[in-house]
Coordinates of C-alpha atoms and ligand atoms in Angstrom, one line a residue:
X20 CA 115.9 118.9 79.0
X21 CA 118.2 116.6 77.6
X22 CA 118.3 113.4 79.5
X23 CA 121.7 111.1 79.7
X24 CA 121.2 106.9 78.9
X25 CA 123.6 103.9 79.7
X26 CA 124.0 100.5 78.1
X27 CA 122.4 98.1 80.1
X28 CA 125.0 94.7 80.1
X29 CA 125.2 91.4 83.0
X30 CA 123.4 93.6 86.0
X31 CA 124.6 97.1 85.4
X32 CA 123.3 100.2 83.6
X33 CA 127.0 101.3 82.5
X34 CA 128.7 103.8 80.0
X35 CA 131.2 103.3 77.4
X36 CA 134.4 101.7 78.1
X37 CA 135.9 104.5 76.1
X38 CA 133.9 107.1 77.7
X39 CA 132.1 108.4 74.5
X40 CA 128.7 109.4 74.2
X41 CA 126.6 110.4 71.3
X42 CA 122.9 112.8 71.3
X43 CA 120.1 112.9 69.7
X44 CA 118.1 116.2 68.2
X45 CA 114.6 116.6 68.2
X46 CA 113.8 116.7 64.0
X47 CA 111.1 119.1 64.4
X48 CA 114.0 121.4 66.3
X49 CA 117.1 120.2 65.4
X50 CA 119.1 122.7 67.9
X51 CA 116.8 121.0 70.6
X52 CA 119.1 118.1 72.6
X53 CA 117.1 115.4 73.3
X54 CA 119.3 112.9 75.2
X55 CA 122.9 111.4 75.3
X56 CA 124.3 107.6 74.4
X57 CA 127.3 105.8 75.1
X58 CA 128.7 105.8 71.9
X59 CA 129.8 102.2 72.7
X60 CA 132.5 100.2 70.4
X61 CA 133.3 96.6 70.0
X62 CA 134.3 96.1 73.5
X63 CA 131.0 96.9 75.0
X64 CA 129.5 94.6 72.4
X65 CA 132.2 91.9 73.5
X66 CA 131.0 92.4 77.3
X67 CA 127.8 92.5 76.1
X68 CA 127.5 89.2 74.5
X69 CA 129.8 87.4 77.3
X70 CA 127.3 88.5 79.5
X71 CA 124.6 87.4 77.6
X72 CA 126.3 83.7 76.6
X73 CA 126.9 83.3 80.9
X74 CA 122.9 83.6 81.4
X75 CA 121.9 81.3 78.5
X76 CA 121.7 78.0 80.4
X77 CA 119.4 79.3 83.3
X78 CA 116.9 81.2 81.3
X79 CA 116.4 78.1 78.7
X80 CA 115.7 76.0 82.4
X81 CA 113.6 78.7 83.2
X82 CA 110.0 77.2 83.1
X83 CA 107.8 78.8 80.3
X84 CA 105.0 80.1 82.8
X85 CA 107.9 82.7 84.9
X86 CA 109.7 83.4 81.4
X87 CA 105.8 84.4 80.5
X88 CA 104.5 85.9 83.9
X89 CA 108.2 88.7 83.4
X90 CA 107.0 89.5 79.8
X91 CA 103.7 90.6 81.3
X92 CA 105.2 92.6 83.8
X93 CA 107.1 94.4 81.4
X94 CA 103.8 95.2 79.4
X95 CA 102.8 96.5 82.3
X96 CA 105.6 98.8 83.1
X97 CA 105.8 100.6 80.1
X98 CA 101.9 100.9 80.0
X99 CA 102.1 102.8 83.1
X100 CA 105.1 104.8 81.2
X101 CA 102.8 105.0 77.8
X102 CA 102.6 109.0 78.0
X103 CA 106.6 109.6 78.9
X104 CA 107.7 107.0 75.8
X105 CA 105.1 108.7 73.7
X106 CA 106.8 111.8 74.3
X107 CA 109.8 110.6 73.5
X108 CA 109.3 108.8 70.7
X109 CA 107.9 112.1 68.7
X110 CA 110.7 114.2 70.5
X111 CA 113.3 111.7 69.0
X112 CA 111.8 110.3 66.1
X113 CA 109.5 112.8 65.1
X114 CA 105.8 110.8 64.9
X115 CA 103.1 112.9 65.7
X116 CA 101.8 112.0 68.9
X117 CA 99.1 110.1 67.6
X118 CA 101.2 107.7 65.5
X119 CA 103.9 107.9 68.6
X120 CA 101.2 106.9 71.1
X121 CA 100.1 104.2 68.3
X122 CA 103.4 102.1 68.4
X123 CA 103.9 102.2 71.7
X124 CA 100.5 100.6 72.6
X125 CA 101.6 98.2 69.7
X126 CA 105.1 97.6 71.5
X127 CA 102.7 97.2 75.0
X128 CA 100.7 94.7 73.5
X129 CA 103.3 92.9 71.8
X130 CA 105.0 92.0 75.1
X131 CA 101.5 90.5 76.5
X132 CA 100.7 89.1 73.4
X133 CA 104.0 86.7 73.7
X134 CA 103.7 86.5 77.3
X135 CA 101.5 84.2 77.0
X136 CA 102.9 81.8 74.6
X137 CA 105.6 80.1 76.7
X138 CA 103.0 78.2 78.9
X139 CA 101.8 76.5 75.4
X140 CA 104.7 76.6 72.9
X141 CA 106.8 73.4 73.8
X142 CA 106.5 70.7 71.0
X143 CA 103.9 68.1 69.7
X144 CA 103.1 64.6 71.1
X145 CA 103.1 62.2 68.0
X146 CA 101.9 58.7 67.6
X147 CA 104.9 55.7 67.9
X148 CA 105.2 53.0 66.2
X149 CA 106.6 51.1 69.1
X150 CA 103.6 49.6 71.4
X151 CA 106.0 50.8 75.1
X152 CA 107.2 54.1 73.1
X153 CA 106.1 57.6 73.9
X154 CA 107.4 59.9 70.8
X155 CA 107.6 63.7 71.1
X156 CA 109.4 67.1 70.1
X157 CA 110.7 69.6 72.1
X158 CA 111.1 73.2 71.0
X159 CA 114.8 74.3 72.5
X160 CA 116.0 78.1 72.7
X161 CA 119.0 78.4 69.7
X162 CA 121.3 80.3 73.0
X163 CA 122.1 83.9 72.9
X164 CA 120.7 85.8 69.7
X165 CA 122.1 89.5 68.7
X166 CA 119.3 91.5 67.6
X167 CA 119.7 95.0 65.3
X168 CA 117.1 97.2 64.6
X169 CA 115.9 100.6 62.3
X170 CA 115.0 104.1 63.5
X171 CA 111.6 104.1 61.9
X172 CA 109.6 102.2 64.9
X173 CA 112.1 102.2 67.2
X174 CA 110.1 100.6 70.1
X175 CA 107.5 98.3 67.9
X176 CA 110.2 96.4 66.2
X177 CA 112.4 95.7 69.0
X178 CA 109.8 94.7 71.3
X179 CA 108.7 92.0 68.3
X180 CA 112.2 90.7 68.2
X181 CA 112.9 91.3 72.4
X182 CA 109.4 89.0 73.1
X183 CA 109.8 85.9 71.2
X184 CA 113.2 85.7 71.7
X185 CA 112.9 85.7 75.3
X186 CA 109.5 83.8 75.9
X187 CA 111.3 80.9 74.1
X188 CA 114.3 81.2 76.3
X189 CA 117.1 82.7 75.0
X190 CA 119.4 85.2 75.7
X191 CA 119.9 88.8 73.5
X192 CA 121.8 91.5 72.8
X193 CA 120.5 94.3 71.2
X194 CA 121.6 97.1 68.9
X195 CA 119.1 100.0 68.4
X196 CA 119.3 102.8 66.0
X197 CA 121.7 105.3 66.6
X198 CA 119.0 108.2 65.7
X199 CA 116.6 107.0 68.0
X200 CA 117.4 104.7 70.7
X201 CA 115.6 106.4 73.5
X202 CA 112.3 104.2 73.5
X203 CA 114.3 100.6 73.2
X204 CA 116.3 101.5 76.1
X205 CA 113.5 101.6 78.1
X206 CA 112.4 98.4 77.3
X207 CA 114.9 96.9 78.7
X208 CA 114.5 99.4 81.8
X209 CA 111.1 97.6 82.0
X210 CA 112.6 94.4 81.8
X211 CA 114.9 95.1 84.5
X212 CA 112.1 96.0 86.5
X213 CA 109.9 93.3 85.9
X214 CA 113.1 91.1 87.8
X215 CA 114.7 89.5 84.6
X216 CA 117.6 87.3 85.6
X217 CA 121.1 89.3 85.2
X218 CA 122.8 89.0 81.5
X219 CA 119.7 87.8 79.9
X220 CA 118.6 91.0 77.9
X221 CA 121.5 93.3 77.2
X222 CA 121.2 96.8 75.3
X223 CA 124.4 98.4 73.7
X224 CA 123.9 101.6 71.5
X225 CA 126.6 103.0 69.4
X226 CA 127.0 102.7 65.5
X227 CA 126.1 99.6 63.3
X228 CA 130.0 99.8 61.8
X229 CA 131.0 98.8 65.6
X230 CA 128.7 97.7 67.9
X231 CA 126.6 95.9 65.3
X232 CA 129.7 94.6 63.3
X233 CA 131.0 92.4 66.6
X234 CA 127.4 91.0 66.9
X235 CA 127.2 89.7 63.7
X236 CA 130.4 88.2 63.5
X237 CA 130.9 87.1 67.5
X238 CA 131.2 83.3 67.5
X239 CA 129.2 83.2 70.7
X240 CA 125.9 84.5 68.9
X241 CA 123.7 82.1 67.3
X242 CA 121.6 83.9 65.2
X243 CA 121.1 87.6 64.0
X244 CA 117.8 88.9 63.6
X245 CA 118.1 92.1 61.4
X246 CA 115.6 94.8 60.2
X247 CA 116.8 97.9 58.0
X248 CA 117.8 98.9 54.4
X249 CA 117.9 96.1 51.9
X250 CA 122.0 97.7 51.0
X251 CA 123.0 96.5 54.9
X252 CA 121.0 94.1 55.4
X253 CA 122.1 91.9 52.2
X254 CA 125.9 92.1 53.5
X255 CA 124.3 91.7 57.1
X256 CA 123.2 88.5 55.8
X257 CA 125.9 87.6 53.9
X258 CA 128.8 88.0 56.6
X259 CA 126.5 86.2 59.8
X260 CA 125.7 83.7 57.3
X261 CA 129.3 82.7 56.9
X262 CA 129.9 83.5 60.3
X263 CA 127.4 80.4 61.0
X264 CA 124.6 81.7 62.6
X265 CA 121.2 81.3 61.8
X266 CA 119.7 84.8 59.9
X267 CA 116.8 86.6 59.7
X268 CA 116.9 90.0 57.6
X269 CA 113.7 92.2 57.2
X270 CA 114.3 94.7 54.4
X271 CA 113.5 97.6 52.2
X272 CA 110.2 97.9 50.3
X273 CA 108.6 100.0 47.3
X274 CA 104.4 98.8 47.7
X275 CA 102.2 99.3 45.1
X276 CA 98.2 99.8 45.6
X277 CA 96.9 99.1 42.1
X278 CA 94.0 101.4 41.2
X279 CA 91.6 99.5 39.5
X280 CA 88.9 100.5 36.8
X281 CA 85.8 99.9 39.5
X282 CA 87.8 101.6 42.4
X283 CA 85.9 104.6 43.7
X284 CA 88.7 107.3 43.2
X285 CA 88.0 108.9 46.2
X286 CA 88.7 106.3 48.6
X287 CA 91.2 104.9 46.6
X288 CA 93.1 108.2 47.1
X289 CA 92.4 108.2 51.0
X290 CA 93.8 104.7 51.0
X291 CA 96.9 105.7 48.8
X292 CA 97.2 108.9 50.4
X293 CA 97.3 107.1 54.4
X294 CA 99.6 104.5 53.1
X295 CA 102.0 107.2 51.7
X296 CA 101.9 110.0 53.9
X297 CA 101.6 108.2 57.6
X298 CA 104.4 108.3 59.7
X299 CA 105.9 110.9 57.0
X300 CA 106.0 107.8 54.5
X301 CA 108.9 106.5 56.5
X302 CA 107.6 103.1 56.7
X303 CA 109.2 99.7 54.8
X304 CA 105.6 99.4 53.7
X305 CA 104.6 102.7 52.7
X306 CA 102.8 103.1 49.7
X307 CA 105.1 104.2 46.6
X308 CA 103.0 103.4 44.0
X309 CA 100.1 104.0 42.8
X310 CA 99.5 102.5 39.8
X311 CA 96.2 103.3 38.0
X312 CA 94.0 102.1 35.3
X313 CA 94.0 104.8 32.4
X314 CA 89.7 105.0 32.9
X315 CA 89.9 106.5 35.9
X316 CA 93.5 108.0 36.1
X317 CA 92.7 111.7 36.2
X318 CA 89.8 111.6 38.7
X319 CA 92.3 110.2 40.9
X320 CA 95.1 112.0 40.3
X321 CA 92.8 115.2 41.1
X322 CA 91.5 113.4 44.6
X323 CA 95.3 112.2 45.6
X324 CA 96.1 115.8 45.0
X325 CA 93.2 117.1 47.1
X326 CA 94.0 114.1 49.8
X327 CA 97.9 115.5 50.1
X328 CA 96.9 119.2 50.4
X329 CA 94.4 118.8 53.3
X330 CA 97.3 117.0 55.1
X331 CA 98.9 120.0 57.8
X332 CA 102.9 119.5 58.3
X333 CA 104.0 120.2 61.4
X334 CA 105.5 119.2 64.9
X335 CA 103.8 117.6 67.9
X336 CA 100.4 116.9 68.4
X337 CA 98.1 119.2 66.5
X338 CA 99.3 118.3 62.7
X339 CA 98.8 115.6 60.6
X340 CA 102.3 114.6 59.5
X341 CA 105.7 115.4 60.9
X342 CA 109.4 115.5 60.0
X343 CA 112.0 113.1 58.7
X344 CA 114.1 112.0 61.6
X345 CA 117.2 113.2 60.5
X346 CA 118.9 116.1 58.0
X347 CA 120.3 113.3 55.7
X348 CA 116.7 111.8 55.4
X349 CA 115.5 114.6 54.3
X350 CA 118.3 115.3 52.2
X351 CA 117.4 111.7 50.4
X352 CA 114.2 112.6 50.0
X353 CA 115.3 116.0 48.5
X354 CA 117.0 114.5 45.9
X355 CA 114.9 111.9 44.5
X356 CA 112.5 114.7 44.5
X357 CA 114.9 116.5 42.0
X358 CA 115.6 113.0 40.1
X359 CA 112.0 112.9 39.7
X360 CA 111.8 116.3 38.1
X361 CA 115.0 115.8 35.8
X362 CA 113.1 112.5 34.7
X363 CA 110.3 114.4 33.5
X364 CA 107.6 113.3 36.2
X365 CA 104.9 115.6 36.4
X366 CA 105.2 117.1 40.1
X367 CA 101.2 117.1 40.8
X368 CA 101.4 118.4 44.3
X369 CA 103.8 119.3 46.6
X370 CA 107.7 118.8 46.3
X371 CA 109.5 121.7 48.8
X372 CA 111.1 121.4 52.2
X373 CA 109.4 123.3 54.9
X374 CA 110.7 125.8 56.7
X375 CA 110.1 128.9 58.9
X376 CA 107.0 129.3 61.5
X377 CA 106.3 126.7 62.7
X378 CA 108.7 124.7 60.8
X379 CA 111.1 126.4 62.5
X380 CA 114.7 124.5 60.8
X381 CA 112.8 121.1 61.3
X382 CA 113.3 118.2 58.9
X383 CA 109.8 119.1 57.2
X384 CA 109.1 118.2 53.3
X385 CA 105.2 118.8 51.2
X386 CA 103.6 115.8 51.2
X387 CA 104.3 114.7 47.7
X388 CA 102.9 113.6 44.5
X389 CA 104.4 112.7 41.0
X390 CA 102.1 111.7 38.5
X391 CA 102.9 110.3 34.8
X392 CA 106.0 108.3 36.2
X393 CA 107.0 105.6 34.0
X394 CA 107.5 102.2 35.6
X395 CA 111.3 102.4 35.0
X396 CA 111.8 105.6 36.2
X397 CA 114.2 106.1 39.6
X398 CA 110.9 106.9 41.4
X399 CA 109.5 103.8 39.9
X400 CA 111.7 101.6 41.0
X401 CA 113.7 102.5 44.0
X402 CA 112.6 103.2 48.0
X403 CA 112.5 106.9 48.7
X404 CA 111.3 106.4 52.6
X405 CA 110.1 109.9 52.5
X406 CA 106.6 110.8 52.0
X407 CA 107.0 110.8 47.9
X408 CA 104.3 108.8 46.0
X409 CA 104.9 107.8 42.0
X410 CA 101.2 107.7 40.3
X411 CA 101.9 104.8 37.2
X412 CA 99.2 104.9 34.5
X413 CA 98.6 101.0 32.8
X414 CA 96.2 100.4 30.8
X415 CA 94.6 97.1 32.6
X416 CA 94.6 94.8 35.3
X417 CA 97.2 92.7 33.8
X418 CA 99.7 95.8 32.9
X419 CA 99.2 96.8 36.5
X420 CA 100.2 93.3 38.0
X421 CA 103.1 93.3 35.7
X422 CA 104.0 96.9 36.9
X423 CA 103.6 95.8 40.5
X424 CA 105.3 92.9 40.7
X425 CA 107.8 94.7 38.0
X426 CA 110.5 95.7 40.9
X427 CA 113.1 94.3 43.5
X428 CA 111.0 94.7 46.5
X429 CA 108.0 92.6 47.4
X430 CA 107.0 94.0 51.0
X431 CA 103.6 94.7 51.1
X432 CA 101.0 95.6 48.1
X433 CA 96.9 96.6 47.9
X434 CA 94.6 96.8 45.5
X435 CA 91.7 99.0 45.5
X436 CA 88.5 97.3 43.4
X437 CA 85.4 96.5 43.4
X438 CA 85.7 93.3 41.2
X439 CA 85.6 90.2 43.4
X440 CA 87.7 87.6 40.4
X441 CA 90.2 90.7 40.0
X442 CA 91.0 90.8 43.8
X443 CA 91.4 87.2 43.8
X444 CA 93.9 87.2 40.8
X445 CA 95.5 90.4 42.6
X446 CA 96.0 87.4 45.3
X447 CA 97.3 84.6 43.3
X448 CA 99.4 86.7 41.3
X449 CA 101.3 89.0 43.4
X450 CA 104.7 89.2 44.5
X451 CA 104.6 90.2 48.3
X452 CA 104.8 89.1 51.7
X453 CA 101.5 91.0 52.5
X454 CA 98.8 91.5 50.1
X455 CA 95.6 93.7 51.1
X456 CA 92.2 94.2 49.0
X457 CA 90.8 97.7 49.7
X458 CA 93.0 99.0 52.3
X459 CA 96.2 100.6 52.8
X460 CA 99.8 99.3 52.5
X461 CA 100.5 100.0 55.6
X462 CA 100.0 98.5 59.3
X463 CA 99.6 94.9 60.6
X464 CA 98.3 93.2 62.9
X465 CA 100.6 92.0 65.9
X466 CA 99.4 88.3 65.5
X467 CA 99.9 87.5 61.8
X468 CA 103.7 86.6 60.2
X469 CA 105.6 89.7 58.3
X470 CA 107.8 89.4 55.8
X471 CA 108.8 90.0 52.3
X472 CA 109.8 88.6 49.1
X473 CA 113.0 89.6 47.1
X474 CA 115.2 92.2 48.4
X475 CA 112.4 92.4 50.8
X476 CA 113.7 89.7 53.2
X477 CA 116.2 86.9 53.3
X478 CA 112.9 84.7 53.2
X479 CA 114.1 82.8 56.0
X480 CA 111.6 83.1 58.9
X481 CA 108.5 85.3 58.9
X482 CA 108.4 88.2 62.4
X483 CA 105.8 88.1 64.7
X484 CA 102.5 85.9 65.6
X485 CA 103.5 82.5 66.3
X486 CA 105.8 82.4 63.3
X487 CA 107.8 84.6 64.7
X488 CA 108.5 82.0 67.8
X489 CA 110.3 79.7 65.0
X490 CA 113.0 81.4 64.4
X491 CA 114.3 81.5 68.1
X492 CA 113.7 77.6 68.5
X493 CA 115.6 74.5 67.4
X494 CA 113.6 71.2 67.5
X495 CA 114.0 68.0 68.7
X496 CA 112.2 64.4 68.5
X497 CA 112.6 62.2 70.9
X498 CA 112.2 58.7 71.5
X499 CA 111.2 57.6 75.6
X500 CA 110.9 53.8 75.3
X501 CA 109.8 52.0 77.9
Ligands
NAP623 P1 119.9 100.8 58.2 O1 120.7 102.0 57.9 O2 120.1 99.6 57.4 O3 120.2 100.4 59.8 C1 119.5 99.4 60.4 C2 120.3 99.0 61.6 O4 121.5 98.4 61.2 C3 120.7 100.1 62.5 O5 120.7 99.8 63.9 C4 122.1 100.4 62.1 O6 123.0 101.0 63.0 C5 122.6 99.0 61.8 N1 123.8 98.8 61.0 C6 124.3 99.7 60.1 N2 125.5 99.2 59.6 C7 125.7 98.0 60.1 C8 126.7 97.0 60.0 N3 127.7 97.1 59.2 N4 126.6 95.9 60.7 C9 125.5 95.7 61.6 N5 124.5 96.6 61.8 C10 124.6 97.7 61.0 O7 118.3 101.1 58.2 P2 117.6 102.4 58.8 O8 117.9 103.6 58.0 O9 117.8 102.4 60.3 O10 116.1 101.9 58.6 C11 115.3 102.2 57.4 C12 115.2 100.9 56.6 O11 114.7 99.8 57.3 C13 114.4 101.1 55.3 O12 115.0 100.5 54.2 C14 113.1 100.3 55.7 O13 112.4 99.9 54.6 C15 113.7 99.2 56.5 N6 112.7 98.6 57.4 C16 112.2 97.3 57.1 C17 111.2 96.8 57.9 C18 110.7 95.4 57.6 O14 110.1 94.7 58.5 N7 110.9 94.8 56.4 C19 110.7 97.5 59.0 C20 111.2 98.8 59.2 C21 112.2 99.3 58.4 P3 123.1 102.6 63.0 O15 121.8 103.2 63.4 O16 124.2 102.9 64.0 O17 123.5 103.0 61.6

C-alpha cells in the first residue's frame, strides 16, 4: 500500500505550496506504487531555509550535552523502526534486505556515534605568552547549511551529513533523492520525535533543478554539503562557490583492485566480485576494475566468472543481488554494456537484462564481466554504477599502478597480494581517498574520514569521523586577559 509523505519545514509536516506530488515504484515491480512526495519547488525551499535561518541562533546556544542527548534519541527511534525502514529501503531502492538492513543499522549508529561528540568537541586551551592571559579556540556552528544527497544510500548518507551538522549546532535543510526519499524522511520524523527545537532540521523533496537549485544559490545558506555524480556535483560546486558559501562535494568513482602476481585467485575474485556486485554495483566505490598481472590472469578470469554466476538475481530477501533503482539506470548500464561489446571487450560472463519469473518487469541485469578491456576503453575509464566489472591485463606491478591511478576518479582502490614491500608501494603510490590491502573496495567504517581525489571530490573537507565535524565549524582564538 502506497503510503503519502510531507515536507517537514519550521514545526509542520506540510505539502507543496503548489499542490504537486510525485511517487515512487518499487524497481523489482515497477507497476507497484510505493509512496507519494510533494513535488516541492523553489518556494518550499525558500520557506524552508527562512525557517531554518530563524532557528540558527538558539540551536548554536544550545549546550553540546542536549544537542547530543536529541541525536541519541533519534538513534533510538529509528532502531525501534529498523524492520519498517528496512522494508522500505528495498521496496524503494531495491537492496536486498540484507544490504537494506545493513545501512540502516549504519544510519542508527551514525546518529549515536555523533551524539556523543558535542559534549567534547569545543576548541583547544593553548599556552599564552602573556603571564594574566588565558588563550583558547572555540569551535562555532557556520549557521544554516543546505544539504543534498544521492539515491544509492539514501538513509546512510544523510544521516552522515544530518549528525555532524547538528551536533555542532547548526541548522539544515535537506534535499533527498527524488527516486528514493522515503528512508531520509523518516529521519527527520525521528528527529521530530526526539523533541528537536522547531526550524532546526527541515526536509523538502522535489527535483534537484528546483528545490536543490534555491539551496545552493540562497544567500541565507552558508555552506552546501553535496554527494552525487561528478557531472552535477562539479557545477554544484561551481555555482555555491560563487554564490559564497563554503562547499563540500562527494563525487563519482571508477576503483580499481589490482590483482597481483602472489594474489590467490580465488579470493582475489571473491574480493573483486563483493566489491562489484554488492548493492547491484551501485556504489561510488564499487569495484570497476580489476586489473591483473598477466601470470595469473586467466585463473582469475575463470574464478571471477565462477564468483558472478553463483550470484542469484532477484527481489527481496532470498537472492543475492537485486535491481537498479530505476528504468534509466538500467538503461545506462544497458548501454555501456553494448559500448563494451562494440569496443571489442570480451563479454566473460553475463551481460542481459532480466526478465520474466521472478523478474517479473523489474530493473534486473547479469551480474557482469568484461575481460581483455584495454585501459582506454569507455569501460576503462568511465563510471557505469551498474554491476559491470572491466578485467585489465598489465604486465607488472608498476603497469598496474599506472593503470590505476590512469583515470579521473580517485575514490576508493585495493590491492590483492601477498607481497608486503608491493602493498606498501600500492600505499605510497596511489591516487585515492581510500586505499585497502586485501579487501574489497567497498564499505567503511563510520569513524574514519571519506573522500576522494580528482573528480572524486572537491577535496575540501573529508565526511564522517571527526573530520567530518570540520566542515560544519568555524574557529576562533581568543584572548581573556586578565
Ligand atoms: P545526482 O544525479 O548527481 O544527484 C544527486 C543529488 O543532487 C540528488 O538529490 C539530485 O536531485 C540533486 N541534484 C540534481 N540536479 C541538481 C542541481 N542542479 N542542483 C542541486 N542539486 C541537484 O546523483 P545520483 O544519481 O543521485 O547518485 C549517484 C552518484 O552519486 C554516482 O555518481 C555516485 O558515485 C555518487 N556517489 C558518491 C558518493 C561519495 O561519497 N563520493 C557516495 C554515494 C554516491 P534529484 O534526485 O531530484 O535529481
Amino acid at each position: 500500500m502506497s503510503t503519502t509523505n510531507q515536507n517537514y519545514v519550521g514545526d509542520q509536516w506540510v505539502d507543496a505550496k503548489n499542490g504537486d506530488t510525485f511517487a515512487t515504484y518499487n524497481p523489482a515491480r515497477p507497476s507497484e506504487e510505493v509512496a507519494t512526495y510533494p513535488n516541492s519547488d523553489r518556494a518550499d525551499a525558500r520557506a524552508a531555509i527562512e525557517a531554518a535561518v530563524e532557528a540558527a541562533p538558539e540551536w548554536a546556544r544550545t549546550p553540546g550535552p542536549e544537542r547530543g542527548r536529541i541525536l541519541r534519541e533519534t538513534a533510538a527511534i529509528l532502531a525501534d523502526r529498523k524492520q519498517e525502514l528496512t522494508e522500505l529501503l528495498t521496496t524503494e531502492e531495491g537492496k536486498t534486505h540484507a544490504e537494506a538492513g545493513g545501512e540502516v543499522q549504519r544510519a542508527i549508529d551514525i546518529f549515536y556515534y555523533y551524539a556523543e561528540k558535542p559534549r567534547d568537541y569545543l576548541g583547544d586551551v593553548k599556552a599564552a605568552s602573556g603571564a594574566r592571559t588565558n588563550l583558547y579556540t572555540r569551535k562555532e556552528p557556520l549557521g544554516t547549511v543546505g544539504l543534498i544527497t544521492p539515491w544509492n544510500y539514501p538513509i546512510a548518507i544523510p544521516a552522515w551529513k544530518i549528525a555532524p551538522a547538528l551536533a555542532t549546532g547548526n541548522t539544515l535543510v535537506h534535499k533527498p533523492a527524488t527516486n528514493a526519499p522515503g528512508v531520509a524522511i523518516a529521519i527527520f520524523e525521528a528527529l521530530d520525535e526526539a523533541g528537536l527545537p522547531d526550524g532546526v532540521a527541515n526536509v523538502v523533496a522535489g527535483p534537484g533543478s528546483k528545490v536543490g537549485e534555491e539551496i545552493i544559490t540562497n544567500d541565507a545558506i552558508d555552506a552546501i554539503s553535496f554527494t552525487g555524480s561528478s557531472a552535477v556535483g562539479e557545477r554544484v560546486y561551481k555555482d555555491a562557490a560563487a554564490a559564497g558559501k563554503r562547499v563540500q562535494t562527494e563525487l563519482g568513482g571508477k576503483n580499481p583492485t589490482i590483482v597481483s602476481e602472489s594474489a590467490d585467485t580465488g579470493k582475489a575474485a571473491e574480493i573483486v566480485s563483493t566489491g562489484a556486485f554488492g548493492v547491484t554495483g551501485q556504489a561510488c566505490t564499487a569495484c570497476s576494475r580489476a586489473i591483473v598481472h598477466t601470470d595469473v590472469y586467466d585463473d582469475f578470469v575463470s574464478a571471477l566468472v565462477d564468483e558472478a554466476a553463483a550470484i542469484e538475481v532477484g527481489p527481496g530477501d532470498e537472492y543475492d543481488m537485486g535491481p537498479q533503482v530505476t528504468e534509466s539506470e538500467l538503461k545506462s548500464t544497458l548501454e555501456y554494456i553494448d559500448r563494451a561489446k562494440a569496443d571489442g571487450n570480451t563479454l566473460a560472463f553475463g551481460g542481459e537484462r532480466l526478465e520474466g519469473g521472478r523478474y517479473e518487469d523489474g530493473y534486473f541485469v547479469e551480474p557482469t564481466v568484461f575481460s581483455d578491456v584495454d585501459p582506454q576503453d569507455t569501460i576503462g575509464q568511465e563510471e557505469i554504477f551498474g554491476p559491470v566489472v572491466a578485467v585489465i591485463e598489465a604486465d607488472g606491478f608498476e603497469d598496474a599502478m599506472s593503470i590505476a591511478n590512469g583515470v579521473e576518479y580517485g575514490l576508493s582502490a585495493s590491492i590483492v597480494t601477498e607481497d608486503h614491500t608491493e602493498a606498501e608501494e600500492f600505499v605510497r603510490e596511489i591516487e585515492s581517498g581510500v586505499a585497502k590491502i586485501n579487501e574489497k573496495t567497498t564499505g567503511l567504517e563510520l569513524h574514519v574520514p571519506f573522500g576522494g581525489f580528482g573528480r572524486s571530490s572537491s577535496e575540501t573537507w573529508r565526511e564522517q569521523g571527526d573530520e567530518g565535524l570540520e566542515f560544519y565549524t568555524i574557529e576562533k582564538t581568543i584572548y581573556d586577559n586578565f
